[in-house]
Short mmCIF file of C-alpha atoms and ligand atoms in Angstrom, two decimals:
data_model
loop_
_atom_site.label_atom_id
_atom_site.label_comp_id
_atom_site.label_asym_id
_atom_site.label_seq_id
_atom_site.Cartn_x
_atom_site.Cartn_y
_atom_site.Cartn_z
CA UNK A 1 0.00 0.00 0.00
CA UNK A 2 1.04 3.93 -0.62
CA UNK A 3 -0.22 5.52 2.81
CA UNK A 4 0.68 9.29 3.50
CA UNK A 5 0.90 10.04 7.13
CA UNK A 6 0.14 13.46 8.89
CA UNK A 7 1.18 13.55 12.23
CA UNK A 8 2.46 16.42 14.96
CA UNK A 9 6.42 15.72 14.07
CA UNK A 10 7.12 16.71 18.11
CA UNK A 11 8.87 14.33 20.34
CA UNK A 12 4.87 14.24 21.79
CA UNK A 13 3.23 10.33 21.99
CA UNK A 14 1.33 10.97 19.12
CA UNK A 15 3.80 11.53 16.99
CA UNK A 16 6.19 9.52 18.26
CA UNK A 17 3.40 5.98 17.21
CA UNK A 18 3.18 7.46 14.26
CA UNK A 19 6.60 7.62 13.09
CA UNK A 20 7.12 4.50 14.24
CA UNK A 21 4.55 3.14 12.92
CA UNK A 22 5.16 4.56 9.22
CA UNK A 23 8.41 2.89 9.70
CA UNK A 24 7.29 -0.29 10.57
CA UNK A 25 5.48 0.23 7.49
CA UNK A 26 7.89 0.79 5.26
CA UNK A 27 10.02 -2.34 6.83
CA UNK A 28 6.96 -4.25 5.88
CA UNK A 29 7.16 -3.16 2.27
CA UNK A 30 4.95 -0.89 2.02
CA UNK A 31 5.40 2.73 0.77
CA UNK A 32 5.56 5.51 3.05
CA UNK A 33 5.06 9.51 2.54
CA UNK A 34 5.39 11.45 5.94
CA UNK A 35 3.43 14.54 5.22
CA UNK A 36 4.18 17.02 8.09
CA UNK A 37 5.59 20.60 8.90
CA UNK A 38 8.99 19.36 10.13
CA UNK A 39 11.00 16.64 10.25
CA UNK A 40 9.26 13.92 12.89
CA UNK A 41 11.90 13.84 15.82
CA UNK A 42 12.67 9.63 15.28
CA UNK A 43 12.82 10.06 11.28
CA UNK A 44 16.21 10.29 11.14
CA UNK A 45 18.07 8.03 8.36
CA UNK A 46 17.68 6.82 4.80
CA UNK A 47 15.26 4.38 3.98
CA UNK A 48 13.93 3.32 0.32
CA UNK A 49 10.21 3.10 1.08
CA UNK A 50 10.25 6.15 3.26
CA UNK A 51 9.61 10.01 1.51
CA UNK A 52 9.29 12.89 3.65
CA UNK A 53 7.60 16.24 2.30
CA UNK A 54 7.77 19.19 4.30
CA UNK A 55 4.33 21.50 4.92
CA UNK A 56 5.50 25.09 4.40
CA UNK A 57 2.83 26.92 6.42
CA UNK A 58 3.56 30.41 4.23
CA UNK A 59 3.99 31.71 7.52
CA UNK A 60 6.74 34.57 5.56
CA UNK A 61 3.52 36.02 4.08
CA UNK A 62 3.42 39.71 6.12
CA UNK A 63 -0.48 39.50 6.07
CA UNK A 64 -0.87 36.41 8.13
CA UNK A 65 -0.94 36.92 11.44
CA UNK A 66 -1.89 33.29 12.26
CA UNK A 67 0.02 30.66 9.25
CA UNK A 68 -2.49 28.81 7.47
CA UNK A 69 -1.35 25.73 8.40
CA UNK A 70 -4.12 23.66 7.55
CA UNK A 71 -4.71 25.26 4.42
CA UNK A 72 -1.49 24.27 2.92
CA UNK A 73 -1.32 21.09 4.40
CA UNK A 74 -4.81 20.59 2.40
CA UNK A 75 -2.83 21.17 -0.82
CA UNK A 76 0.05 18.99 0.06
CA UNK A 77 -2.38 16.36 1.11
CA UNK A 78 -3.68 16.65 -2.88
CA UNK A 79 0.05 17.55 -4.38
CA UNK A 80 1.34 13.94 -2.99
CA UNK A 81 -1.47 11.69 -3.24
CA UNK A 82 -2.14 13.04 -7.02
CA UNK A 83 1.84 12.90 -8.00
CA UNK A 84 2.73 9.58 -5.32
CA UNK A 85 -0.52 7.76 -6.29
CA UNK A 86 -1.33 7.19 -2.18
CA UNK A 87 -4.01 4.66 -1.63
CA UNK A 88 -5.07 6.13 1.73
CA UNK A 89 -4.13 8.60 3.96
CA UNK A 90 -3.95 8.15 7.86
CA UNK A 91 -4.12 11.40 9.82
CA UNK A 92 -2.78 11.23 13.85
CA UNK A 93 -5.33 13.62 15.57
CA UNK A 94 -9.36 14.68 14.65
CA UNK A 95 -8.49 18.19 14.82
CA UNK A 96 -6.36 19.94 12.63
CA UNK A 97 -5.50 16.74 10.58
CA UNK A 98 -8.72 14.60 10.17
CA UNK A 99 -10.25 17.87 9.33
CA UNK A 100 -7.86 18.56 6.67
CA UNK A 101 -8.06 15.07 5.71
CA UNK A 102 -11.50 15.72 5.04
CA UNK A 103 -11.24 18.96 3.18
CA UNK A 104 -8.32 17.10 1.14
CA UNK A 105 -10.78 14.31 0.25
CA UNK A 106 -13.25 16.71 -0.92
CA UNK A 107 -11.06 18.24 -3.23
CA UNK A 108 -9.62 15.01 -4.54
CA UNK A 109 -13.18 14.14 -5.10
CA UNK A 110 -13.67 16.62 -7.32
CA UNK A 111 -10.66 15.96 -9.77
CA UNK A 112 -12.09 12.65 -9.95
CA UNK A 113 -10.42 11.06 -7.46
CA UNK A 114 -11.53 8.80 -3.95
CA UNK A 115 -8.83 8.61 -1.47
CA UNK A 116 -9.91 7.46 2.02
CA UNK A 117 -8.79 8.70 5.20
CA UNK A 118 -7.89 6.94 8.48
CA UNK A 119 -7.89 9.03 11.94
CA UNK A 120 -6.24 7.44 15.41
CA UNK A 121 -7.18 9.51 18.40
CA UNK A 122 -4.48 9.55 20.81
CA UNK A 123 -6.24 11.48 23.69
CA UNK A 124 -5.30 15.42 24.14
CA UNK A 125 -7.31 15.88 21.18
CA UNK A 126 -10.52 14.36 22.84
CA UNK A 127 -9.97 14.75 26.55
CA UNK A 128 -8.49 17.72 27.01
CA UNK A 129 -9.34 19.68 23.33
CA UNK A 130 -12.42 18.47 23.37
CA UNK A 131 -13.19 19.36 26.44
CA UNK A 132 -12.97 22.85 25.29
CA UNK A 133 -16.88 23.41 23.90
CA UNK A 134 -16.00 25.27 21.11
CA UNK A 135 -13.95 22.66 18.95
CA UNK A 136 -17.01 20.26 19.18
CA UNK A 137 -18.25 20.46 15.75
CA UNK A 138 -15.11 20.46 14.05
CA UNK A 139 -13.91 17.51 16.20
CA UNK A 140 -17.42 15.71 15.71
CA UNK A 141 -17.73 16.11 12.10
CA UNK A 142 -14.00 14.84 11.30
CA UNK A 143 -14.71 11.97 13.41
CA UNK A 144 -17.88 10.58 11.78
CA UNK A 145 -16.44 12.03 8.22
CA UNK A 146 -13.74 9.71 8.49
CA UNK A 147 -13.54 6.79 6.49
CA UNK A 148 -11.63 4.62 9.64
CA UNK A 149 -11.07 5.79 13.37
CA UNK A 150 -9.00 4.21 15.50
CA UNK A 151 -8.03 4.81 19.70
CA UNK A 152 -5.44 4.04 20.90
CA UNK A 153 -7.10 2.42 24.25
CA UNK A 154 -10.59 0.72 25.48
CA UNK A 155 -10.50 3.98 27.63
CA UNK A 156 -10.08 6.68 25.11
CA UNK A 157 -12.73 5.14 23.06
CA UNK A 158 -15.07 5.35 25.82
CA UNK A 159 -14.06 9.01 26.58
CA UNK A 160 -15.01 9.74 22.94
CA UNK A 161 -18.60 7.89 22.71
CA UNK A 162 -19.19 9.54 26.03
CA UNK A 163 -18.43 12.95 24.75
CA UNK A 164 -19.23 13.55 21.33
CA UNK A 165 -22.23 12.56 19.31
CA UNK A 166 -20.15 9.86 17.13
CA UNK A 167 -21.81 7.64 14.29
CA UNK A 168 -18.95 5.59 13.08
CA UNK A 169 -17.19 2.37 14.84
CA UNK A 170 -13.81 2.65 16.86
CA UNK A 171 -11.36 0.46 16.45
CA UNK A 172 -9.66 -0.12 19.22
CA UNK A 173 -5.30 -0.44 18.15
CA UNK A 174 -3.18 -0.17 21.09
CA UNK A 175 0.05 2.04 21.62
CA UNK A 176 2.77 -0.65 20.89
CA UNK A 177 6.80 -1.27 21.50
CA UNK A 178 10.13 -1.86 19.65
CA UNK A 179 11.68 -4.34 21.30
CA UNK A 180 14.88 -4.01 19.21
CA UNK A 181 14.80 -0.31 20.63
CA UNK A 182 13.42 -1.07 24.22
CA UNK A 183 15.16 -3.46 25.75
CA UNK A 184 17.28 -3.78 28.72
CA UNK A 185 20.84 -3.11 27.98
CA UNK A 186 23.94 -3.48 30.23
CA UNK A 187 24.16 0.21 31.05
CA UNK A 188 26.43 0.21 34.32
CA UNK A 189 28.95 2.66 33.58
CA UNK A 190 25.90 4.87 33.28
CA UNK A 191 24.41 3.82 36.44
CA UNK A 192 27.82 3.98 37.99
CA UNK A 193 28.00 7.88 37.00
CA UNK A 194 24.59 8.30 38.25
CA UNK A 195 24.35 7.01 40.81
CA UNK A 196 27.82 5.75 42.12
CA UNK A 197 27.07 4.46 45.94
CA UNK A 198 23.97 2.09 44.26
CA UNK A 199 21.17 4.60 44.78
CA UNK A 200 18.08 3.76 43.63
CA UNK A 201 17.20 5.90 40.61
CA UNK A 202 13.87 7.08 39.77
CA UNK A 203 12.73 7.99 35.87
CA UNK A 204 10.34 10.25 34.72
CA UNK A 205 9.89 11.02 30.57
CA UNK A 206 7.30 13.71 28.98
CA UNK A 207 6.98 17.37 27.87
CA UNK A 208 6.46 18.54 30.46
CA UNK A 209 3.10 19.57 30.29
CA UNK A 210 0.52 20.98 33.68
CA UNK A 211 -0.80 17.54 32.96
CA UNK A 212 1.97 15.33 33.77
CA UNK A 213 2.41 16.88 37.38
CA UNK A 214 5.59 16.66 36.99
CA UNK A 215 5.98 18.69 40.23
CA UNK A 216 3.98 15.23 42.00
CA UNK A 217 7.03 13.29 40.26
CA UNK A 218 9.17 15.67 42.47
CA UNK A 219 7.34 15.55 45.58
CA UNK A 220 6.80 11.63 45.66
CA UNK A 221 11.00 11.95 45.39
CA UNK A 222 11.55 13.84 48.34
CA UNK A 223 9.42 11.35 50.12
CA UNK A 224 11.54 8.45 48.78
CA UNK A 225 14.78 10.42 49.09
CA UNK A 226 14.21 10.63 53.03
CA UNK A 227 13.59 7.21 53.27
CA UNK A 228 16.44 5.69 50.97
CA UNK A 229 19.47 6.93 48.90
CA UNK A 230 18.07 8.01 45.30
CA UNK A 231 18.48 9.90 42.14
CA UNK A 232 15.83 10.86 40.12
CA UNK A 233 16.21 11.59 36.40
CA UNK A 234 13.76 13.98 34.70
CA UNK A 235 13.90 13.55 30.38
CA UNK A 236 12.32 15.91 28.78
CA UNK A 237 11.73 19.29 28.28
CA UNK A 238 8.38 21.57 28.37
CA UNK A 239 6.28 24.88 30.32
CA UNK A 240 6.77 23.28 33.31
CA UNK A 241 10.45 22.96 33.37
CA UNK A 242 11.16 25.98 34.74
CA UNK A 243 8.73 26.06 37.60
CA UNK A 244 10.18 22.39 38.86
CA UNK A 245 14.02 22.82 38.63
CA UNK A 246 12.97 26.01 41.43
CA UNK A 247 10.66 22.89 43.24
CA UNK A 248 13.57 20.85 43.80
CA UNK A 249 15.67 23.93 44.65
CA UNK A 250 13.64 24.60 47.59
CA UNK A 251 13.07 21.27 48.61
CA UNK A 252 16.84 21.13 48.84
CA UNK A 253 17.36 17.99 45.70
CA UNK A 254 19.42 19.63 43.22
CA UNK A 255 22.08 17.28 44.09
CA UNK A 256 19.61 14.24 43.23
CA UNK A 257 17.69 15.08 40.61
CA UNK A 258 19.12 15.86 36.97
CA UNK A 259 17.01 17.82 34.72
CA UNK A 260 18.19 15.84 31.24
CA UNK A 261 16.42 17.53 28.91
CA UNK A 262 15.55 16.10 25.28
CA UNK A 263 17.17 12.52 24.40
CA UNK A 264 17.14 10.71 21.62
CA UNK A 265 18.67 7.25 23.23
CA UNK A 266 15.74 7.20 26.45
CA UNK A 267 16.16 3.54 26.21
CA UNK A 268 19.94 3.89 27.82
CA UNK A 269 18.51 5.81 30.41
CA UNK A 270 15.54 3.49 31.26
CA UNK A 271 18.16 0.66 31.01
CA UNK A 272 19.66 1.88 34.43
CA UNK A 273 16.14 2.46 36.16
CA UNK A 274 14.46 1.12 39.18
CA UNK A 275 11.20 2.98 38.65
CA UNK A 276 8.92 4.67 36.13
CA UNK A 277 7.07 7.74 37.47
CA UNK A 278 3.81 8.28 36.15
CA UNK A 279 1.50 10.12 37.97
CA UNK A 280 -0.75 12.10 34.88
CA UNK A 281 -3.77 14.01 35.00
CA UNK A 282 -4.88 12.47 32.36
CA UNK A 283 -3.24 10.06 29.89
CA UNK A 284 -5.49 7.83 26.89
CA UNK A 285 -1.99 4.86 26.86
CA UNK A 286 0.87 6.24 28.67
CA UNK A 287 3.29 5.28 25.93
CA UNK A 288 5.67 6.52 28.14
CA UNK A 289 5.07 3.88 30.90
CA UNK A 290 5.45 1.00 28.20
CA UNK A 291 8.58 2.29 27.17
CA UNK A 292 9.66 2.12 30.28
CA UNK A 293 8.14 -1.62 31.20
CA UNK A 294 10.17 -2.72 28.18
CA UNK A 295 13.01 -1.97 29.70
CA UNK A 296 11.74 -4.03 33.12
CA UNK A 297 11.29 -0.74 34.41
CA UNK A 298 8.11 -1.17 37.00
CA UNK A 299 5.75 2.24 36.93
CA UNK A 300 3.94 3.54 39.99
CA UNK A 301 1.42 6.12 38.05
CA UNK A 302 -2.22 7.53 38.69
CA UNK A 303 -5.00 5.83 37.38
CA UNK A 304 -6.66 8.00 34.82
CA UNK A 305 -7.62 6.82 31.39
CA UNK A 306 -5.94 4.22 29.46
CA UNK A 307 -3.00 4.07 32.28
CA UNK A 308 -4.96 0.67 33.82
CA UNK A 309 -4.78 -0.84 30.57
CA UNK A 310 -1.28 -0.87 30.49
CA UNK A 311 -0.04 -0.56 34.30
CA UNK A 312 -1.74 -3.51 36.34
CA UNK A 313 -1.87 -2.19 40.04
CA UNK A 314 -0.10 -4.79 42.30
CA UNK A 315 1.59 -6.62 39.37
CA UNK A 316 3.81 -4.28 37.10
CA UNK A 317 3.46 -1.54 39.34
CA UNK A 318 1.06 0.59 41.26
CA UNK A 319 -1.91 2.54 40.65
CA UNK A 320 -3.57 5.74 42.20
CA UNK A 321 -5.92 8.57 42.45
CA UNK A 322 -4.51 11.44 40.56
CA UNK A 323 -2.23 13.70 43.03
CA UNK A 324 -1.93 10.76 45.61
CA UNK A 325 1.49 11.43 45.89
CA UNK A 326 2.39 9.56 49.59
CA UNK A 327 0.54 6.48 48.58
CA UNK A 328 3.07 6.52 45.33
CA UNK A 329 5.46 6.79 47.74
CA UNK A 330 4.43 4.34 49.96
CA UNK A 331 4.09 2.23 46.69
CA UNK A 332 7.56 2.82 45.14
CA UNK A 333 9.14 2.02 48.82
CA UNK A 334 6.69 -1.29 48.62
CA UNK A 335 8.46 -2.24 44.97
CA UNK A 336 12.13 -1.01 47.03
CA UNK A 337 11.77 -3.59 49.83
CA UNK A 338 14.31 -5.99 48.27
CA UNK A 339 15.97 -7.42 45.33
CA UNK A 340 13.37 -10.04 44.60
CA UNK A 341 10.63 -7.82 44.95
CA UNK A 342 11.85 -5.25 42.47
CA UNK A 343 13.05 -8.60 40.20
CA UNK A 344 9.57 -9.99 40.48
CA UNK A 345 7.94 -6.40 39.53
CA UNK A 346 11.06 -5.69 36.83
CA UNK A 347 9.87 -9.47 35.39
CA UNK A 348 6.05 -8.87 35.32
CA UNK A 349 6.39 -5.38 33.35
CA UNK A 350 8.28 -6.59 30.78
CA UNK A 351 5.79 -9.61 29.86
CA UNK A 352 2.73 -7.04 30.24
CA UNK A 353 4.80 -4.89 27.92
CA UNK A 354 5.32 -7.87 25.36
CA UNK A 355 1.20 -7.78 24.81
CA UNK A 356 2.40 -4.53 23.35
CA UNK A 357 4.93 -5.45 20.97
CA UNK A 358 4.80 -3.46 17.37
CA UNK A 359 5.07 -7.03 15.80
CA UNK A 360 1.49 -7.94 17.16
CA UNK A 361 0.24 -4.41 15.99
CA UNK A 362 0.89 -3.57 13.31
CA UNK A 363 -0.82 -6.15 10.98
CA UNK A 364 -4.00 -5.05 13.02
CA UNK A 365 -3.21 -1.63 11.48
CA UNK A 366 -2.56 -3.32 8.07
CA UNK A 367 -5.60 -4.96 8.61
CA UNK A 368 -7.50 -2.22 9.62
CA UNK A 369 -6.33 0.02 6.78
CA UNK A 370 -7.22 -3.38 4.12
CA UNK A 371 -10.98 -3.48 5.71
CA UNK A 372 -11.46 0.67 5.00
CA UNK A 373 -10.14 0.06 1.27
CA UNK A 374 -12.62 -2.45 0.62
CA UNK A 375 -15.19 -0.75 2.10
CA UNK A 376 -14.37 2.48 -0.28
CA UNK A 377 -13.75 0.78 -3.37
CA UNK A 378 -17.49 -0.59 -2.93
CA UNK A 379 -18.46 3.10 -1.99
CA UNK A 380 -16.68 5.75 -4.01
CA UNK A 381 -18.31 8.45 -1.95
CA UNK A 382 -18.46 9.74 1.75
CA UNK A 383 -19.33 7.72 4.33
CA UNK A 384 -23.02 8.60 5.02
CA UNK A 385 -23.24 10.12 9.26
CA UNK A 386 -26.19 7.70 9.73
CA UNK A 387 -26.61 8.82 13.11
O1 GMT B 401 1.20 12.94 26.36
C1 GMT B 401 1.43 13.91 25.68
O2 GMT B 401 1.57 15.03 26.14
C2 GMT B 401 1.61 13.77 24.20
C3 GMT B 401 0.37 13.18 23.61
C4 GMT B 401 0.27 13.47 22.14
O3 GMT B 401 -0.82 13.80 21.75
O4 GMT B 401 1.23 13.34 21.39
O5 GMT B 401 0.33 11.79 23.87
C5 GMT B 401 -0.92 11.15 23.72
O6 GMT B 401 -0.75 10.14 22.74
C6 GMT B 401 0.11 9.06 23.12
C7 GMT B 401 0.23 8.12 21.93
O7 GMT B 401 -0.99 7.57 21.59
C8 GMT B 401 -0.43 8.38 24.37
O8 GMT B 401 0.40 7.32 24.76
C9 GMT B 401 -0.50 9.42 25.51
O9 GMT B 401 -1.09 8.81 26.65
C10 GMT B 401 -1.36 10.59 25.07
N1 GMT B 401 -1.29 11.65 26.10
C11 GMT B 401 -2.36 12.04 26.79
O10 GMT B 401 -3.45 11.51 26.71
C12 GMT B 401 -2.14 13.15 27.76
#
């Protein structure tokens, strides 16, 4: 198949699946056109099925204040899948890109073409987007206008039947892991400069976002870090940076805690971890935490949307109410209290994680995209919003 793929290009979840996914793709044989406004941040070397075209917003154009973004990635949608012959396009994210995707369609559709359009929810867009009234419609209307919709958990597929008025089947394709990329490697000369008298280190990954409390990741340290020698590493970069390297200023942890910033090789890191932080406002997967499990990395998270589905409380970790931060606490000492006990949670994450691998996903994508091809090719038009 010729699939283009539109996807935030940020080191974000979202677009972190779908890079990885177009590559797994392309490994598979099949041809693969990233269509995005910059480079995605793990598309980084040659490969002969993969083709990369760049979305100039026209944001040099004096006039606009705001860079039509969507507008030109309309035209690029039409520009490759006219010139590359794309079977189907599969958009990361209801609003901008299944949107555009739809708008694209519609034009394609009237130079004679049908080109169907697949759109995976991966949660901000739905939970916290949608929670804002006003993108609704637009959200709505991309959903049930799409040709295939996927989520990326039981619990984000919920969260979007329960909020929006939505007419078309979701397919249910989990978050998934490379375990040639995520596995646990002899790191110890890392651990050794880390955390030299065999501390127990601590990991937390995101953007840094208000909804990954990272400042809970910080106080659920100090509480350790009293208790037992520690380090905590903190990857990533984001708004909230700023207002946690002061947190663990005053609480008196700059000397245990490194602020890491961006990395591309998280795996090495993870690779010398005893623990996974999680503890989310809100999170559809947590692709984060199965990075992490991969590398027999237990998590001790909240509880909030798809985290269950991934984290099983008492086996691979621990799960809580959001902002519990003493009973994560009390639940990272619990995973601390020996060498087996930490073995026996590193052992259980890792086969939980293996549910995940990419190998078992994505022929349910291939699959998936096989079934909405069909269907089109029968039906050469929209898909009627029978509801
Ligand atoms: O978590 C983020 O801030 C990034 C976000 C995104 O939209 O890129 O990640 C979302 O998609 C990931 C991949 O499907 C999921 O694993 C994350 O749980 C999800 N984040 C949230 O729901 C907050």
């Amino acid at each position: 198949m010729k699939i283009g793929v539109v996807c935030y290009p940020t080191y974000g979840g979202s677009g972190v699946l779908a890079t990885e996914l177009g590559l797994g793709l392309a490994r598979r044989g099949h041809e693969i056109h990233f269509i995005t406004y910059r480079r995605p941040a793990r598309l980084g070397f040659f490969h002969e099925n993969v083709f990369y075209h760049e979305v100039d917003s026209g944001a040099d154009y004096p006039l606009f204040e705001f860079a039509p973004y969507e507008t030109s990635l309309a035209s690029k949608l039409v520009d490759v899948v006219e010139n590359y012959g794309l079977d189907l396009l599969h958009v990361h994210y209801a609003v901008p890109h299944a949107a555009v995707a739809y708008m694209a369609r519609k034009i394609l559709i009237s130079r004679g073409r049908y080109v169907p359009f697949v759109t995976t929810l991966h949660g901000t867009d739905i939970t916290l987007v949608g929670s804002n009234p006003a993108f609704a419609p637009t959200i709505t209307f991309a959903i049930n206008k799409s040709d295939g919709v996927t989520a990326v958990s039981d619990a984000l597929k919920k969260a979007t039947l329960d909020n929006f008025e939505i007419c078309r089947p979701i397919q249910v394709i989990y978050n998934f892991i490379d375990f040639e990329r995520f596995k646990r490697n002899n790191k110890d000369h890392f651990k050794q400069a880390i955390a030299p008298q065999g501390e127990r280190i601590l990991i937390h990954v995101s953007n840094f976002r208000p909804v990954k409390r990272v400042d809970d990741v910080i106080y659920i340290f100090k509480i350790i870090n009293d208790q037992t020698p520690s380090k905590l590493l903190l990857i990533g970069d984001g708004p909230e940076r700023n207002k946690c390297e002061d947190l663990s200023r005053r609480l008196g942890l700059t000397k245990d805690i490194r602020f890491l910033g961006k990395q591309d090789a998280v795996e090495e890191l993870l690779a010398v971890a005893d623990v996974f932080l999680l503890p989310s406002a809100s999170e559809s997967f947590g692709l984060a935490a199965l990075e992490a499990m991969a590398c027999e990395v237990p998590v001790v998270s909240s509880n909030v949307g798809g985290i269950p589905e991934v984290n099983i409380d008492g086996v691979t970790g621990f799960t809580s109410g959001v902002g519990m931060v003493d009973k994560m606490a009390e639940d990272v000492m619990k995973i601390f209290e020996s060498d087996e006990t930490l073995q026996r949670f590193r052992a259980a994450a890792l086969k939980q994680a293996e549910r995940f691998d990419i190998d078992r996903m994505i022929p349910q994508y291939e699959a998936y995209y096989e079934k909405v091809l069909r269907a089109s090719r029968s039906r050469p038009e929209e898909p009627v919003m029978d509801c």
